[in-house]
Amino acid sequence: MASLVKSLRTVALATLASRILGLVRDLLMAAYFGAGRVADIFFIAFIIPNLFRRLVAEGALSVSFIPVYTESMLKNGRVHSRRFASDVLIIQTFAVTIIVAAGIVLAPQLTAVFSDESMTPELYVLAVNLTRLMLPYIILSSVVAFAMGYLNSHGAFFAPASSTVLLNLGMITGIVLAGRYFEQPVYGAAIGVLSGGILQVLLQIPYMVKHGFRLCFKINFSNPELSTVFRTMLPAVLGIAAFQVNALISNLLAAMIEEGSVSYIYYTTRLTELVFGVFIVSIGNVMLPEMSRVRASAAGLQGNRVRASVESIPEMNRIISGSISAAMFVAAPAAAGLIAAGLPIVSFIFMRGNFTYLDSVMTYRSLVWAGTGLIFMALARVVIPAFYTFKDTRIPVITSIISVAVNLILGYLLMHTVLKHAGLTFAGCIASLVHSALLLKYLAARHGVRYPGKTVKQLFKILLSSAVMGLAVFYSVTFVDWQHGPVLLRAVALTLIICGGAVLYYLCSLALRVDEALYLHVRVRAYFR
């Protein structure tokens, strides 16, 4: 347990640094480009490479590679397994390069899919150029994703988790320096994406070498493990893609509404991802290698593809229940905080330059529902890796398709109501609710996973503590003028409100004897002794 907590802390801290830099990047984007057409064009051009990055970086590649690679190490030894890993990287990189080349050729057609009739010819050309410029980043992000799977299997989490720090640094540098070298400054942000991707790959290399990775260009195509990985990779992508495809749908539909809607959705997503990426994805990424080891060892390497062995079920129950509880301990108060203090947060972070208070209000309208959906997204994200540990690719794909269908239908209907762009995040919230409910149901029905009464009680206590904190924060923010108040006053007030809310949540959780709060209390006391 101690090693898992240490790994989770490493991933969370590295990801937190990345998300903070991501907020700085978004702050600069908002200040330089606001929520107008140029910003919308950049976000449209960044949709495809960013979608791919988020898919692979948040585990779609890892869930197909880690279970097979872990089993290979136990069954065939390190020499064979590392040769197998080299084969996976080479084949994957070759395939992705072909896809990127096709995307560059078809960039005008791809851009047309994500644009609307109001786009002028000049802006359309800009969108095509930006798309072509950023598409090669997909190759770089696929290499980083492979490194994450390989290093995580060896218990190394720092380098993969830190890689997006370099991506954000590249983009920040590009945005700041763009005005000096480009007539259209947004090109600087695009070049920053590519330079950040190169730095990401360079960071992984020494860690890969340290853990024994060596490239071998003589591929063993007869290795059945290769076919297993690539056969399950597409279902793995589809199974975990609901989060990203739903975000893509929101962007596509937002482009059909009024100017600025794409930017409102983008900034909303950035704030929710600060929690989702730092903690929820970190929990899933750390738990997947652990579950794979438990499953491979307890199953006796018999290749059972549908149900875990009897020996592994109690331990799997413990890991899954602990993951759910840990995810909710973070997601529930974060959701309450975003709902209660979302407008002050948005206005303080983004309201400068071309980003107005009205833009803050419009972003907050969508943030309310996105914050609510964060709870259900957290549940789904920590449960999905368990299915791939059991080598069950069918259920995640089916539930993902259902979630996307619900989001698409509801989003299209609600965008034509008074909700407008907020209707898109409301639809995403409902889709995430359906997704998580189906996953929990089938994990119990197909694989014998049980959710102890203690876990259910813990979740209720977490929700109650979050509600108390949310009400207190909602009341507190009414005492400050977030539109016209001095920047320093707003900064101090927001800091005090957030810190006070966190302390109140911690004390409520401690009083209700929530396991995570008790563990945190013990660690804090030990630290100050």
XYZ file of C-alpha atoms in Angstrom:
529
model
C 0.000 0.000 0.000
C 2.837 2.394 0.876
C 4.454 1.904 -2.540
C 1.133 2.556 -4.286
C 0.621 5.760 -2.308
C 4.172 6.863 -3.128
C 3.614 6.166 -6.835
C 0.295 7.999 -6.780
C 1.917 10.966 -5.046
C 4.666 11.080 -7.672
C 2.191 11.011 -10.552
C -0.177 13.500 -8.924
C 2.555 16.034 -8.110
C 4.089 15.832 -11.573
C 0.678 16.134 -13.188
C -0.240 19.012 -10.870
C 2.832 20.921 -12.049
C 1.765 20.251 -15.621
C -1.792 21.441 -15.010
C -0.594 24.614 -13.307
C 1.551 25.377 -16.339
C -1.459 24.480 -18.462
C -3.448 27.156 -16.660
C -0.627 29.640 -17.286
C -0.724 28.656 -20.951
C -4.498 29.129 -21.085
C -4.190 32.443 -19.260
C -1.790 33.624 -21.965
C -4.066 32.271 -24.702
C -7.003 34.147 -23.195
C -4.993 37.363 -22.816
C -3.498 37.249 -26.331
C -6.453 35.851 -28.280
C -9.509 36.163 -25.989
C -12.551 34.077 -26.923
C -12.792 35.307 -30.513
C -12.402 33.708 -33.925
C -8.604 33.364 -33.897
C -8.760 31.476 -30.593
C -11.568 29.309 -31.949
C -9.484 28.560 -35.065
C -6.498 27.429 -32.988
C -8.660 25.191 -30.797
C -10.332 23.701 -33.885
C -6.934 22.966 -35.466
C -5.688 21.476 -32.183
C -8.703 19.169 -31.798
C -7.263 16.152 -33.646
C -3.683 16.122 -32.229
C -4.960 16.991 -28.766
C -7.659 14.309 -28.945
C -5.038 11.722 -29.871
C -2.709 12.914 -27.102
C -5.444 12.743 -24.501
C -6.500 9.282 -25.640
C -3.029 7.765 -25.470
C -1.745 9.843 -22.555
C -4.708 8.933 -20.378
C -4.176 5.241 -20.860
C -5.748 3.901 -24.073
C -2.402 2.493 -25.217
C -1.373 1.428 -21.732
C -4.480 -0.649 -21.064
C -3.700 -2.833 -24.083
C 0.074 -2.999 -23.528
C 0.616 -3.205 -19.754
C -1.365 -6.427 -19.024
C 0.321 -8.293 -21.910
C 3.789 -6.934 -21.130
C 3.451 -7.696 -17.407
C 2.408 -11.263 -18.175
C 5.274 -11.589 -20.656
C 7.836 -10.544 -18.018
C 6.501 -13.139 -15.559
C 6.170 -15.893 -18.128
C 9.034 -15.389 -20.595
C 11.617 -13.305 -18.757
C 12.959 -9.814 -19.303
C 15.008 -10.447 -22.447
C 12.007 -11.714 -24.403
C 9.614 -9.111 -22.984
C 11.904 -6.198 -23.828
C 12.348 -7.463 -27.381
C 8.561 -7.618 -27.560
C 8.322 -4.017 -26.271
C 10.731 -2.829 -28.976
C 8.601 -4.503 -31.651
C 5.471 -2.768 -30.343
C 7.113 0.669 -30.430
C 8.464 0.278 -33.978
C 5.211 -1.025 -35.468
C 3.125 1.547 -33.619
C 5.334 4.469 -34.694
C 5.324 3.331 -38.327
C 1.522 3.046 -38.374
C 1.005 6.429 -36.705
C 3.427 8.102 -39.134
C 1.374 6.854 -42.089
C -1.822 8.167 -40.470
C -0.223 11.572 -39.847
C 1.021 11.787 -43.446
C -2.508 11.084 -44.675
C -3.865 13.693 -42.275
C -1.490 16.350 -43.607
C -2.615 15.634 -47.171
C -6.292 15.668 -46.170
C -5.993 18.675 -43.833
C -8.410 20.840 -45.897
C -11.106 18.172 -45.670
C -10.479 17.587 -41.962
C -10.657 21.307 -41.261
C -13.950 21.568 -43.141
C -15.464 18.970 -40.806
C -14.656 21.061 -37.740
C -15.547 24.479 -39.172
C -18.800 26.288 -39.910
C -20.174 28.401 -42.762
C -19.271 31.671 -41.031
C -15.530 30.997 -41.378
C -13.921 33.371 -43.871
C -11.481 32.070 -46.537
C -8.565 33.680 -44.665
C -9.497 31.966 -41.409
C -10.032 28.660 -43.237
C -6.496 28.846 -44.679
C -5.190 29.638 -41.194
C -7.006 26.599 -39.775
C -5.578 24.309 -42.487
C -2.034 25.585 -41.919
C -2.299 25.178 -38.148
C -3.700 21.661 -38.548
C -0.819 20.612 -40.801
C 1.696 22.199 -38.471
C 0.431 20.393 -35.360
C -0.461 16.962 -36.791
C 3.138 15.606 -36.490
C 2.776 16.036 -32.743
C 0.653 12.875 -32.869
C 3.792 10.829 -33.646
C 5.623 12.321 -30.688
C 2.708 11.783 -28.304
C 2.386 8.129 -29.366
C 6.046 7.541 -28.439
C 5.489 9.210 -25.065
C 2.387 7.061 -24.514
C 4.378 3.898 -25.184
C 7.060 5.080 -22.760
C 4.359 5.586 -20.136
C 3.158 2.000 -20.494
C 6.682 0.580 -20.433
C 7.934 2.654 -17.501
C 4.737 2.239 -15.467
C 5.091 -1.537 -15.839
C 8.506 -1.198 -14.192
C 7.142 0.964 -11.391
C 8.569 4.200 -12.820
C 5.972 6.967 -12.992
C 7.812 10.294 -12.811
C 9.030 10.782 -16.402
C 5.726 9.966 -18.161
C 3.725 12.058 -15.701
C 6.134 14.987 -16.100
C 6.126 14.961 -19.886
C 3.207 17.361 -20.298
C 5.137 19.917 -18.230
C 7.463 20.210 -21.212
C 4.557 20.416 -23.668
C 3.103 23.339 -21.747
C 6.504 25.030 -21.477
C 6.884 24.738 -25.237
C 3.463 26.279 -25.855
C 4.033 29.075 -23.325
C 7.353 29.959 -24.955
C 5.736 29.905 -28.385
C 2.877 32.187 -27.328
C 5.162 34.705 -25.606
C 7.719 34.897 -28.434
C 5.247 34.623 -31.314
C 4.657 38.354 -31.708
C 8.349 38.899 -32.469
C 8.594 36.414 -35.318
C 5.119 35.916 -36.823
C 2.629 38.282 -38.396
C -0.058 35.940 -37.054
C 1.010 35.201 -33.429
C -1.122 32.057 -33.153
C 1.517 30.251 -35.249
C 3.812 30.568 -32.249
C 1.461 28.458 -30.134
C 1.391 25.782 -32.853
C 5.185 25.659 -33.108
C 5.265 25.502 -29.317
C 3.188 22.314 -29.503
C 5.784 20.652 -31.749
C 8.797 21.812 -29.741
C 7.113 20.695 -26.526
C 6.479 17.265 -28.054
C 10.152 16.869 -28.951
C 11.142 17.737 -25.386
C 8.627 15.175 -24.088
C 10.270 12.383 -26.071
C 13.784 13.432 -25.045
C 12.779 13.269 -21.371
C 11.700 9.612 -21.673
C 14.880 8.299 -23.311
C 17.243 8.126 -20.288
C 14.540 6.549 -18.114
C 13.747 3.963 -20.803
C 17.434 3.058 -21.097
C 17.759 2.868 -17.308
C 14.974 0.269 -17.205
C 16.530 -1.891 -19.884
C 14.784 -0.783 -23.066
C 16.746 -1.275 -26.281
C 15.549 -0.836 -29.849
C 15.854 -3.920 -32.041
C 14.876 -3.333 -35.674
C 14.524 -7.044 -36.449
C 10.843 -7.511 -35.642
C 9.551 -10.927 -34.579
C 6.180 -10.912 -36.364
C 5.487 -14.491 -35.229
C 5.265 -13.420 -31.575
C 1.604 -13.976 -30.559
C 1.906 -11.226 -27.947
C 2.190 -8.666 -30.740
C -1.121 -9.687 -32.232
C -2.692 -9.640 -28.763
C -1.618 -6.031 -28.130
C -2.672 -4.670 -31.510
C -5.860 -6.727 -31.566
C -6.923 -5.224 -28.246
C -5.581 -1.720 -28.938
C -8.562 -0.537 -30.986
C -11.106 -1.836 -28.449
C -8.967 -0.242 -25.729
C -9.057 3.106 -27.517
C -12.800 2.826 -28.100
C -13.425 1.734 -24.524
C -11.603 4.643 -22.948
C -12.490 7.152 -25.670
C -15.889 8.188 -24.329
C -14.361 11.057 -22.327
C -12.453 12.438 -25.287
C -15.057 11.751 -27.969
C -17.693 13.451 -25.841
C -15.371 16.457 -25.504
C -14.875 16.410 -29.277
C -18.640 16.318 -29.834
C -19.058 19.295 -27.526
C -16.490 21.246 -29.557
C -18.100 20.306 -32.867
C -21.568 21.297 -31.698
C -20.236 24.454 -30.026
C -18.835 25.571 -33.395
C -22.428 25.578 -34.683
C -23.706 27.973 -32.028
C -22.506 31.541 -31.475
C -19.015 33.015 -31.624
C -16.953 32.177 -28.560
C -18.792 28.954 -27.714
C -15.815 26.775 -28.664
C -13.605 28.830 -26.359
C -16.131 28.658 -23.494
C -16.187 24.866 -23.778
C -12.394 24.742 -24.039
C -11.787 26.799 -20.887
C -14.449 24.804 -19.048
C -12.697 21.589 -20.018
C -9.343 22.951 -18.897
C -10.637 23.648 -15.393
C -12.296 20.247 -14.967
C -9.198 18.530 -16.350
C -7.118 20.181 -13.650
C -8.808 17.765 -11.235
C -9.458 14.915 -13.655
C -5.922 14.796 -15.009
C -4.058 15.391 -11.761
C -5.840 12.900 -9.530
C -8.359 10.702 -11.338
C -6.211 9.694 -14.309
C -3.253 9.336 -11.938
C -5.197 6.831 -9.836
C -6.150 4.828 -12.922
C -2.609 4.834 -14.312
C -1.056 3.709 -11.020
C -3.654 1.023 -10.320
C -3.513 -0.621 -13.779
C 0.014 -2.098 -13.385
C -0.860 -3.234 -9.849
C -4.063 -4.962 -10.986
C -2.203 -6.545 -13.909
C 0.397 -8.033 -11.549
C -2.290 -9.377 -9.213
C -4.266 -10.835 -12.093
C -1.262 -12.425 -13.828
C 0.120 -13.964 -10.626
C -3.161 -15.247 -9.179
C -4.441 -16.626 -12.470
C -1.348 -18.796 -12.735
C -0.766 -17.479 -16.258
C -3.499 -19.735 -17.591
C -4.794 -17.165 -20.070
C -8.342 -16.990 -18.690
C -9.826 -14.112 -20.699
C -13.269 -13.607 -19.168
C -13.210 -14.119 -15.400
C -10.398 -13.553 -12.983
C -9.173 -16.540 -11.069
C -10.800 -17.175 -7.713
C -7.557 -16.301 -5.948
C -7.415 -12.801 -7.439
C -10.983 -11.655 -6.704
C -10.539 -10.530 -3.046
C -7.398 -8.561 -3.870
C -9.006 -7.071 -6.983
C -12.041 -6.080 -4.897
C -9.734 -4.277 -2.493
C -7.878 -2.401 -5.230
C -11.023 -1.419 -7.161
C -12.957 -0.316 -4.066
C -9.950 1.660 -2.873
C -9.589 3.310 -6.285
C -13.259 4.319 -6.354
C -13.128 5.724 -2.837
C -9.891 7.632 -3.495
C -11.238 9.074 -6.744
C -14.461 10.212 -5.108
C -12.570 11.714 -2.162
C -11.033 14.139 -4.668
C -13.723 14.447 -7.358
C -16.727 15.171 -5.115
C -15.286 18.211 -3.287
C -13.741 19.446 -6.543
C -17.160 19.299 -8.203
C -18.763 21.125 -5.284
C -16.030 23.756 -5.363
C -16.324 24.363 -9.113
C -20.085 24.750 -8.833
C -19.918 27.060 -5.805
C -16.907 29.188 -6.767
C -16.700 28.645 -10.517
C -17.410 32.241 -11.521
C -14.769 33.740 -9.203
C -12.257 31.128 -10.371
C -12.919 31.736 -14.075
C -12.938 35.523 -13.761
C -9.751 35.619 -11.686
C -7.779 33.245 -13.914
C -8.922 34.315 -17.374
C -10.449 37.827 -17.123
C -7.724 39.972 -18.639
C -6.840 41.291 -22.075
C -9.532 40.289 -24.561
C -11.290 37.933 -22.125
C -14.174 39.899 -20.552
C -16.388 39.379 -17.514
C -19.197 38.337 -19.874
C -16.880 35.606 -21.190
C -16.355 34.533 -17.566
C -20.107 34.299 -16.980
C -20.628 32.304 -20.178
C -17.789 29.931 -19.266
C -19.221 29.466 -15.772
C -22.614 28.498 -17.230
C -21.036 25.454 -18.841
C -18.705 24.835 -15.887
C -21.625 24.152 -13.513
C -22.682 21.032 -15.418
C -19.140 19.982 -16.280
C -18.272 20.117 -12.580
C -21.242 17.910 -11.735
C -20.233 15.426 -14.413
C -16.743 15.239 -12.937
C -18.033 12.839 -10.268
C -19.345 10.350 -12.825
C -16.295 10.728 -15.067
C -14.107 9.872 -12.082
C -16.062 6.700 -11.367
C -15.868 5.550 -14.969
C -12.173 6.366 -15.391
C -10.967 4.346 -12.396
C -13.210 1.362 -13.196
C -12.362 0.958 -16.904
C -8.781 -0.364 -16.367
C -10.210 -3.252 -14.333
C -11.988 -4.611 -17.426
C -8.743 -4.668 -19.399
C -6.991 -6.370 -16.508
C -9.625 -9.100 -16.867
C -8.968 -8.959 -20.656
C -12.580 -7.963 -21.207
C -12.603 -5.420 -24.054
C -16.256 -5.814 -25.001
C -18.048 -4.041 -22.141
C -15.935 -0.842 -22.161
C -16.543 -0.474 -25.900
C -20.307 -1.005 -25.601
C -20.687 1.385 -22.670
C -18.490 3.950 -24.408
C -20.665 3.847 -27.530
C -23.815 4.247 -25.432
C -22.287 7.219 -23.604
C -21.304 8.926 -26.856
C -24.762 8.342 -28.345
C -26.473 9.837 -25.286
C -24.144 12.847 -25.372
C -24.616 13.447 -29.101
C -28.412 13.254 -29.037
C -28.890 15.270 -25.851
C -26.217 17.794 -26.832
C -27.836 18.486 -30.201
C -31.249 18.914 -28.595
C -30.105 21.078 -25.680
C -27.891 23.415 -27.732
C -31.057 24.719 -29.362
C -32.599 25.636 -26.005
C -31.872 28.617 -23.754
C -28.955 26.614 -22.336
C -27.007 26.943 -25.619
C -23.365 25.931 -24.980
C -24.194 25.020 -21.356
C -26.558 22.402 -22.761
C -23.531 20.615 -24.208
C -21.900 20.146 -20.805
C -25.263 19.170 -19.302
C -25.523 16.463 -21.955
C -21.976 15.366 -21.116
C -22.925 15.108 -17.450
C -25.875 12.810 -18.213
C -23.740 10.729 -20.593
C -21.084 10.263 -17.892
C -23.755 9.213 -15.404
C -25.037 6.533 -17.787
C -21.481 5.432 -18.592
C -20.362 4.987 -14.979
C -23.584 3.231 -13.935
C -23.269 0.654 -16.724
C -19.585 0.015 -16.001
C -20.185 -0.573 -12.294
C -23.106 -2.876 -13.054
C -21.219 -5.061 -15.541
C -18.021 -5.200 -13.492
C -20.026 -6.839 -10.721
C -22.144 -9.041 -12.998
C -19.371 -10.381 -15.266
C -16.310 -10.468 -13.026
C -17.575 -11.026 -9.515
C -16.396 -7.655 -8.218
C -18.367 -6.581 -5.176
C -18.750 -3.156 -3.618
C -18.725 -3.653 0.170
C -21.241 -1.846 2.328
C -18.339 -0.021 3.941
C -17.349 1.467 0.578
C -20.910 2.667 -0.081
C -21.008 4.304 3.359
C -17.656 5.956 2.693
C -18.980 7.414 -0.559
C -22.067 8.788 1.197
C -19.877 10.446 3.844
C -17.691 11.972 1.126
C -20.733 13.401 -0.683
C -22.128 14.808 2.573
C -18.829 16.488 3.455
C -18.608 17.919 -0.066
C -22.132 19.333 0.149
C -21.381 21.087 3.446
C -18.207 22.561 1.995
C -19.963 23.623 -1.220
C -22.716 25.487 0.633
C -20.182 27.328 2.780
C -18.110 28.347 -0.252
C -21.198 29.432 -2.223
C -22.189 31.723 0.651
C -18.658 33.105 1.054
C -18.164 34.203 -2.568
C -21.171 36.554 -2.384
C -19.173 39.040 -0.271
C -16.689 39.963 -3.038
C -17.124 41.967 -6.258
C -15.478 39.575 -8.712
C -15.967 41.896 -11.697
C -14.655 45.256 -10.486
C -12.807 44.459 -7.256
C -9.035 45.075 -7.016
C -6.956 42.177 -8.313
C -5.089 41.757 -5.028
C -8.326 41.702 -3.039
C -9.832 39.099 -5.352
C -6.662 37.003 -5.206
C -6.547 37.023 -1.407
C -10.296 36.400 -1.092
C -10.287 33.501 -3.556
C -7.258 31.920 -1.878
C -8.846 32.186 1.571
C -12.179 30.820 0.339
C -10.585 27.835 -1.425
C -8.274 27.043 1.489
C -11.109 27.483 3.975
C -13.323 25.186 1.923
C -10.579 22.549 1.765
C -10.060 22.698 5.538
C -13.818 22.486 6.164
C -14.099 19.460 3.865
C -11.154 17.785 5.594
C -12.631 18.391 9.062
C -16.069 17.111 8.006
C -14.504 14.003 6.458
C -12.408 13.476 9.565
C -15.446 13.837 11.827
C -17.335 11.303 9.698
C -14.263 8.990 9.769
C -13.713 8.801 6.034
C -10.788 6.413 5.455
C -8.845 8.762 3.179
C -9.169 11.615 5.677
C -8.005 9.375 8.522
C -5.016 8.212 6.475
C -4.175 11.811 5.583
C -4.473 12.793 9.250
C -2.009 10.084 10.290
C 0.460 11.122 7.589
C 0.244 14.810 8.537
C 0.793 14.060 12.230
C 3.754 11.822 11.424
C 5.269 14.537 9.228
C 5.187 17.187 11.976
C 6.522 14.922 14.724
